[in-house]
């Protein structure tokens, strides 16, 4: 390996970069060895430029961001390289110099707004201290400026807000406060590390808009770190793609998203279902196999080669990041030789690999195959949760989590359930599975009324009614081996009685979810997130159910793993004739996998329609906003797109608005909306909407 | 906030009432007839006489009425007459309490003033010699039995090195300062008597160190754990990214969060010290509530036992109330 790479060639964007990073290496000195989290990264950020860094978890993008301000703690160390901020070497700075830089010239906004504000200090103190610490303002001026900043960040009552505590705000509002803190000294560079990942799409759209404005109005350069290509596409002019601690591709956002020149970028771009494109027949997404390399042992050749569908012989050698076009660089022997990646990969997805009948059913054909008799019929389902009392003398208050929901799921179909956090989608799932007992309403599963049935009466039905949970780390018992996890339901439901039977069935299940049948003796922590989710699915399949409720099964996973799991779910549906209720907040995923989609808002159904009708012609204004808020990973579309921005935040489910729940944020709202709750009415073939002015928006 | 305070006060009042009920019931559930126990054989066989005595002591009334009588007494500060000392129980308690309060408070302050900074340092300089020292101190403190530690301290510093005074609150030949609060440290200062103050203070050193040892260990460990928890929170990284000084980050951001569990622990530890100093008081001949409790229990002095039980219960209730109220001050999420 060369000791020092030639310094990065001057950026084509700006002659005097705000930030010039060259050959940065950050390593974690762990007990089990040295992890090269950032391994020779060089890039520049021009004044006022917006640079996106994209990659999956573990790619080194966040460590890069934190290295820029030297925020990492032991066992992480920056072992070599240089970081020049406005010409000054950050790595050579004393602690005092570094302190003067942080929060003044260079500021940072972090991912989780719920934890990044100090819970016991007033907002005022947290906003003001940044300004006071750098001596730019006195206490009093800083407070006045703080109020102005909060107002600028879109907080409606900044004077009151500044005297509040963080817990009085929602996640989106807290991220606005964090941005106010970051912008308070008008930094030349703002680093935003996944600033919208923890937020709902409509709030994400608001925050991204705000970032765009800050970049435009203050000329602040922004480094945006995200795993979401759509987010990057809407904000950044230039993109770095990171993989296994290295930059594998660099170039203008538009070019990379439309014509990626590294197979990893290619895989990222193609792994996500897109709202602006019809799903291909069979609905299979392009998923590359495997997982990122073990950070402890770096391969000698190209780090992506083991997963690469375009692999050639030369890939055993480590490629350099080289210019392959105007302002474009790629670390790939294939594209450096001038070969394009535009043809679909020859790589077989593991699903297609197996000898199975061709899966060429179109959506229409599948629609006809669906048995019209409903598997599940939910009517008027209600669940209110009592909040802990505020005090001994206070009355109970209730969260109206699910407030009169009707839902039908036919045999063999996939119903998608979407809505923002707090809309009641997870509660609805738990009610259907009778993890919670509903307060009112009926649940007919295969003709059995289970809404109020005793646990003993439901137990036999659980065989046919299974759930896959969101977090594959929390939903598997870490003290049980995979075999034990899978054996439990088999034994309990008497599906396998002898050990030999169990062993055979477990091997079969593991094979069904494309895991090594011999991995039963291992514990969950030995698997990656995607593999664990496969184990979760295997556990659900163990009892041969016909209905699976999947509660955000892919939202904790990287895009490529998401595509693998989605493909697996689709394949299993065809193989086993499963019926899915698929809960997600990601509309493009829901559209991709679902036959019909249900949109929930604050405990009520806003709209129900066949997937393509819903996205082609939404009737409820809320649905339109949701679709519009979702970023599309195509920079040219994303820039041209006419944006609808839903203002405000969902009201509290403790005290929901009268009449139509959406009326407080709806541009169409009239008196009738406050007085009469709109009923869910059929407006077209299977297209229902609960709105007094359907399609008028 | 006012609603929160009102609500906490209401809870405390209800709990106090329940405490009196439990204490009353336990005393009345004890097998044995106090009248028969007091009267001689002849008098006890005279039915009319026994009935007269029952009426005299109110024992002919139904249980609930007797409870009301007891409650009325408690509310008027009448805890009955001690059998052993033949004085009102409240007077006895008032006489012995200051010694215990003085000892427990000094011990508590000692463990707080050493434990919190030590725990903070141990967390900030994790795995350094300070951390190891803190671990050793707390381990010794928590694991040494009180009576053992007490004897060792006396043997070493009083018997051996002769740099500490012996048992008792003052030198045997010294006079107590004029009683105002009953706390010698304060009374001697009020009287302007520096010599007595010094005497009282030196006598406090050994017993308060012994009493504080276990509490000190707990507070050190809890502070360290709580600080470590908070030092790795996102808001600390945010504070660093703002360019704040490390000292300000620790004192302004981490400490207010880290203190929250320490308030609970500290409050309960103080209540423990106030009510559980029997061993230390016995070894150091400290004329406090612990020894009074011990003597009353030995003598089966029921009025005194009930009185002390009530005082202990109220101590815990009041300290719990203080903990709850300081929570509201420290953590804005508590009282909305």
mmCIF file of N, CA, C and O in Angstrom, chain B residues 155-208:
data_model
loop_
_atom_site.group_PDB
_atom_site.id
_atom_site.type_symbol
_atom_site.label_atom_id
_atom_site.label_comp_id
_atom_site.label_asym_id
_atom_site.label_seq_id
_atom_site.Cartn_x
_atom_site.Cartn_y
_atom_site.Cartn_z
ATOM 1 N N UNK B 155 -9.987 0.786 68.337
ATOM 2 C CA UNK B 155 -8.742 0.172 68.775
ATOM 3 C C UNK B 155 -7.554 0.911 68.178
ATOM 4 O O UNK B 155 -6.558 1.164 68.853
ATOM 5 N N UNK B 156 -7.689 1.280 66.890
ATOM 6 C CA UNK B 156 -6.551 1.880 66.196
ATOM 7 C C UNK B 156 -6.337 3.339 66.593
ATOM 8 O O UNK B 156 -5.261 3.729 67.055
ATOM 9 N N UNK B 157 -7.383 4.139 66.469
ATOM 10 C CA UNK B 157 -7.187 5.587 66.623
ATOM 11 C C UNK B 157 -7.326 6.062 68.068
ATOM 12 O O UNK B 157 -6.749 7.071 68.451
ATOM 13 N N UNK B 158 -8.102 5.327 68.880
ATOM 14 C CA UNK B 158 -8.287 5.732 70.275
ATOM 15 C C UNK B 158 -7.323 4.943 71.148
ATOM 16 O O UNK B 158 -6.476 5.510 71.846
ATOM 17 N N UNK B 159 -7.375 3.606 71.037
ATOM 18 C CA UNK B 159 -6.523 2.766 71.873
ATOM 19 C C UNK B 159 -5.067 2.830 71.451
ATOM 20 O O UNK B 159 -4.177 3.086 72.261
ATOM 21 N N UNK B 160 -4.777 2.636 70.182
ATOM 22 C CA UNK B 160 -3.417 2.523 69.699
ATOM 23 C C UNK B 160 -2.729 3.872 69.513
ATOM 24 O O UNK B 160 -1.883 4.268 70.302
ATOM 25 N N UNK B 161 -3.156 4.600 68.490
ATOM 26 C CA UNK B 161 -2.489 5.856 68.147
ATOM 27 C C UNK B 161 -2.856 6.984 69.102
ATOM 28 O O UNK B 161 -2.141 7.984 69.198
ATOM 29 N N UNK B 162 -3.983 6.846 69.784
ATOM 30 C CA UNK B 162 -4.454 7.849 70.752
ATOM 31 C C UNK B 162 -4.560 9.236 70.135
ATOM 32 O O UNK B 162 -4.170 10.234 70.747
ATOM 33 N N UNK B 163 -5.047 9.265 68.879
ATOM 34 C CA UNK B 163 -5.253 10.588 68.279
ATOM 35 C C UNK B 163 -6.736 10.919 68.219
ATOM 36 O O UNK B 163 -7.119 12.004 67.804
ATOM 37 N N UNK B 164 -7.609 9.968 68.584
ATOM 38 C CA UNK B 164 -9.036 10.246 68.567
ATOM 39 C C UNK B 164 -9.593 10.075 69.971
ATOM 40 O O UNK B 164 -9.064 9.278 70.753
ATOM 41 N N UNK B 165 -10.620 10.819 70.311
ATOM 42 C CA UNK B 165 -11.234 10.653 71.633
ATOM 43 C C UNK B 165 -12.009 9.346 71.711
ATOM 44 O O UNK B 165 -12.307 8.728 70.688
ATOM 45 N N UNK B 166 -12.355 8.931 72.901
ATOM 46 C CA UNK B 166 -13.081 7.681 73.105
ATOM 47 C C UNK B 166 -14.556 7.820 72.836
ATOM 48 O O UNK B 166 -14.989 8.800 72.221
ATOM 49 N N UNK B 167 -15.345 6.854 73.281
ATOM 50 C CA UNK B 167 -16.780 6.874 73.029
ATOM 51 C C UNK B 167 -17.476 8.048 73.714
ATOM 52 O O UNK B 167 -16.882 8.725 74.562
ATOM 53 N N UNK B 168 -18.739 8.271 73.349
ATOM 54 C CA UNK B 168 -19.520 9.349 73.930
ATOM 55 C C UNK B 168 -19.542 10.570 73.051
ATOM 56 O O UNK B 168 -18.786 10.675 72.080
ATOM 57 N N UNK B 169 -20.467 11.518 73.404
ATOM 58 C CA UNK B 169 -20.578 12.719 72.585
ATOM 59 C C UNK B 169 -19.567 13.780 73.001
ATOM 60 O O UNK B 169 -19.233 14.654 72.216
ATOM 61 N N UNK B 170 -19.173 13.752 74.288
ATOM 62 C CA UNK B 170 -18.221 14.738 74.808
ATOM 63 C C UNK B 170 -17.283 14.027 75.765
ATOM 64 O O UNK B 170 -17.520 12.875 76.133
ATOM 65 N N UNK B 171 -16.217 14.708 76.171
ATOM 66 C CA UNK B 171 -15.360 14.146 77.211
ATOM 67 C C UNK B 171 -16.200 13.913 78.456
ATOM 68 O O UNK B 171 -17.117 14.687 78.742
ATOM 69 N N UNK B 172 -15.876 12.855 79.204
ATOM 70 C CA UNK B 172 -16.700 12.534 80.375
ATOM 71 C C UNK B 172 -16.784 13.703 81.376
ATOM 72 O O UNK B 172 -17.806 13.881 82.023
ATOM 73 N N UNK B 173 -15.739 14.524 81.436
ATOM 74 C CA UNK B 173 -15.759 15.594 82.441
ATOM 75 C C UNK B 173 -16.383 16.878 81.901
ATOM 76 O O UNK B 173 -16.638 17.825 82.635
ATOM 77 N N UNK B 174 -16.657 16.923 80.579
ATOM 78 C CA UNK B 174 -17.173 18.161 79.999
ATOM 79 C C UNK B 174 -18.673 18.276 80.226
ATOM 80 O O UNK B 174 -19.366 17.288 80.415
ATOM 81 N N UNK B 175 -19.152 19.538 80.203
ATOM 82 C CA UNK B 175 -20.589 19.772 80.340
ATOM 83 C C UNK B 175 -21.213 19.974 78.968
ATOM 84 O O UNK B 175 -20.576 20.535 78.078
ATOM 85 N N UNK B 176 -22.476 19.542 78.831
ATOM 86 C CA UNK B 176 -23.179 19.783 77.583
ATOM 87 C C UNK B 176 -23.428 21.276 77.441
ATOM 88 O O UNK B 176 -23.630 21.970 78.426
ATOM 89 N N UNK B 177 -23.429 21.760 76.196
ATOM 90 C CA UNK B 177 -23.783 23.172 76.002
ATOM 91 C C UNK B 177 -25.264 23.363 76.322
ATOM 92 O O UNK B 177 -26.035 22.410 76.290
ATOM 93 N N UNK B 178 -25.660 24.603 76.652
ATOM 94 C CA UNK B 178 -27.077 24.840 76.939
ATOM 95 C C UNK B 178 -27.949 24.389 75.756
ATOM 96 O O UNK B 178 -27.637 24.680 74.606
ATOM 97 N N UNK B 179 -29.020 23.636 76.070
ATOM 98 C CA UNK B 179 -29.800 23.023 75.007
ATOM 99 C C UNK B 179 -30.674 24.043 74.273
ATOM 100 O O UNK B 179 -31.498 24.714 74.888
ATOM 101 N N UNK B 180 -30.427 24.182 72.989
ATOM 102 C CA UNK B 180 -31.337 24.934 72.125
ATOM 103 C C UNK B 180 -31.927 23.975 71.091
ATOM 104 O O UNK B 180 -33.130 23.754 71.030
ATOM 105 N N UNK B 181 -31.026 23.370 70.316
ATOM 106 C CA UNK B 181 -31.478 22.414 69.310
ATOM 107 C C UNK B 181 -31.218 20.974 69.764
ATOM 108 O O UNK B 181 -31.784 20.043 69.206
ATOM 109 N N UNK B 182 -30.324 20.809 70.715
ATOM 110 C CA UNK B 182 -29.929 19.455 71.102
ATOM 111 C C UNK B 182 -28.749 18.962 70.298
ATOM 112 O O UNK B 182 -28.120 17.964 70.627
ATOM 113 N N UNK B 183 -28.438 19.667 69.199
ATOM 114 C CA UNK B 183 -27.266 19.313 68.401
ATOM 115 C C UNK B 183 -26.080 20.060 69.001
ATOM 116 O O UNK B 183 -26.040 21.287 69.000
ATOM 117 N N UNK B 184 -25.103 19.303 69.525
ATOM 118 C CA UNK B 184 -24.009 19.938 70.268
ATOM 119 C C UNK B 184 -23.200 20.881 69.413
ATOM 120 O O UNK B 184 -22.753 21.932 69.862
ATOM 121 N N UNK B 185 -23.005 20.529 68.142
ATOM 122 C CA UNK B 185 -22.207 21.387 67.274
ATOM 123 C C UNK B 185 -22.841 22.767 67.168
ATOM 124 O O UNK B 185 -22.159 23.795 67.222
ATOM 125 N N UNK B 186 -24.168 22.788 67.042
ATOM 126 C CA UNK B 186 -24.857 24.063 66.857
ATOM 127 C C UNK B 186 -25.015 24.789 68.183
ATOM 128 O O UNK B 186 -24.717 25.989 68.303
ATOM 129 N N UNK B 187 -25.401 24.037 69.217
ATOM 130 C CA UNK B 187 -25.620 24.659 70.533
ATOM 131 C C UNK B 187 -24.344 25.299 71.062
ATOM 132 O O UNK B 187 -24.369 26.397 71.633
ATOM 133 N N UNK B 188 -23.197 24.601 70.876
ATOM 134 C CA UNK B 188 -21.941 25.152 71.403
ATOM 135 C C UNK B 188 -21.574 26.423 70.657
ATOM 136 O O UNK B 188 -21.089 27.391 71.253
ATOM 137 N N UNK B 189 -21.838 26.467 69.365
ATOM 138 C CA UNK B 189 -21.537 27.680 68.606
ATOM 139 C C UNK B 189 -22.459 28.814 69.034
ATOM 140 O O UNK B 189 -22.029 29.965 69.156
ATOM 141 N N UNK B 190 -23.745 28.462 69.290
ATOM 142 C CA UNK B 190 -24.696 29.489 69.727
ATOM 143 C C UNK B 190 -24.255 30.080 71.056
ATOM 144 O O UNK B 190 -24.413 31.280 71.306
ATOM 145 N N UNK B 191 -23.664 29.200 71.902
ATOM 146 C CA UNK B 191 -23.199 29.680 73.195
ATOM 147 C C UNK B 191 -21.816 30.313 73.094
ATOM 148 O O UNK B 191 -21.269 30.778 74.098
ATOM 149 N N UNK B 192 -21.220 30.293 71.896
ATOM 150 C CA UNK B 192 -19.899 30.866 71.713
ATOM 151 C C UNK B 192 -18.800 30.056 72.384
ATOM 152 O O UNK B 192 -17.723 30.568 72.692
ATOM 153 N N UNK B 193 -19.077 28.760 72.609
ATOM 154 C CA UNK B 193 -18.152 27.920 73.362
ATOM 155 C C UNK B 193 -17.323 27.080 72.395
ATOM 156 O O UNK B 193 -17.681 25.959 72.043
ATOM 157 N N UNK B 194 -16.187 27.633 71.929
ATOM 158 C CA UNK B 194 -15.390 26.978 70.899
ATOM 159 C C UNK B 194 -14.796 25.660 71.411
ATOM 160 O O UNK B 194 -14.714 24.670 70.677
ATOM 161 N N UNK B 195 -14.410 25.631 72.671
ATOM 162 C CA UNK B 195 -13.789 24.426 73.228
ATOM 163 C C UNK B 195 -14.765 23.247 73.166
ATOM 164 O O UNK B 195 -14.399 22.146 72.734
ATOM 165 N N UNK B 196 -16.005 23.490 73.565
ATOM 166 C CA UNK B 196 -17.006 22.416 73.526
ATOM 167 C C UNK B 196 -17.272 22.010 72.076
ATOM 168 O O UNK B 196 -17.445 20.839 71.767
ATOM 169 N N UNK B 197 -17.288 22.992 71.174
ATOM 170 C CA UNK B 197 -17.511 22.683 69.764
ATOM 171 C C UNK B 197 -16.436 21.728 69.260
ATOM 172 O O UNK B 197 -16.712 20.720 68.623
ATOM 173 N N UNK B 198 -15.191 22.077 69.601
ATOM 174 C CA UNK B 198 -14.094 21.238 69.144
ATOM 175 C C UNK B 198 -14.226 19.842 69.755
ATOM 176 O O UNK B 198 -14.023 18.837 69.068
ATOM 177 N N UNK B 199 -14.577 19.802 71.015
ATOM 178 C CA UNK B 199 -14.740 18.525 71.717
ATOM 179 C C UNK B 199 -15.822 17.674 71.024
ATOM 180 O O UNK B 199 -15.602 16.501 70.705
ATOM 181 N N UNK B 200 -16.955 18.301 70.758
ATOM 182 C CA UNK B 200 -18.070 17.572 70.134
ATOM 183 C C UNK B 200 -17.673 17.105 68.738
ATOM 184 O O UNK B 200 -17.947 15.970 68.338
ATOM 185 N N UNK B 201 -16.974 17.994 68.020
ATOM 186 C CA UNK B 201 -16.587 17.655 66.647
ATOM 187 C C UNK B 201 -15.624 16.471 66.634
ATOM 188 O O UNK B 201 -15.793 15.534 65.842
ATOM 189 N N UNK B 202 -14.628 16.502 67.520
ATOM 190 C CA UNK B 202 -13.662 15.392 67.500
ATOM 191 C C UNK B 202 -14.328 14.081 67.904
ATOM 192 O O UNK B 202 -13.992 13.027 67.392
ATOM 193 N N UNK B 203 -15.299 14.179 68.833
ATOM 194 C CA UNK B 203 -15.996 12.953 69.206
ATOM 195 C C UNK B 203 -16.848 12.398 68.072
ATOM 196 O O UNK B 203 -17.174 11.225 68.047
ATOM 197 N N UNK B 204 -17.231 13.281 67.163
ATOM 198 C CA UNK B 204 -18.082 12.837 66.045
ATOM 199 C C UNK B 204 -17.301 12.100 64.963
ATOM 200 O O UNK B 204 -17.872 11.329 64.199
ATOM 201 N N UNK B 205 -15.980 12.350 64.906
ATOM 202 C CA UNK B 205 -15.220 11.864 63.744
ATOM 203 C C UNK B 205 -15.346 10.353 63.566
ATOM 204 O O UNK B 205 -15.827 9.877 62.533
ATOM 205 N N UNK B 206 -14.940 9.596 64.596
ATOM 206 C CA UNK B 206 -14.927 8.145 64.420
ATOM 207 C C UNK B 206 -16.323 7.564 64.140
ATOM 208 O O UNK B 206 -16.495 6.839 63.157
ATOM 209 N N UNK B 207 -17.312 7.843 64.999
ATOM 210 C CA UNK B 207 -18.613 7.227 64.725
ATOM 211 C C UNK B 207 -19.205 7.639 63.373
ATOM 212 O O UNK B 207 -19.819 6.820 62.681
ATOM 213 N N UNK B 208 -19.010 8.892 62.955
ATOM 214 C CA UNK B 208 -19.614 9.297 61.682
ATOM 215 C C UNK B 208 -18.894 8.627 60.517
ATOM 216 O O UNK B 208 -19.524 8.264 59.524
#
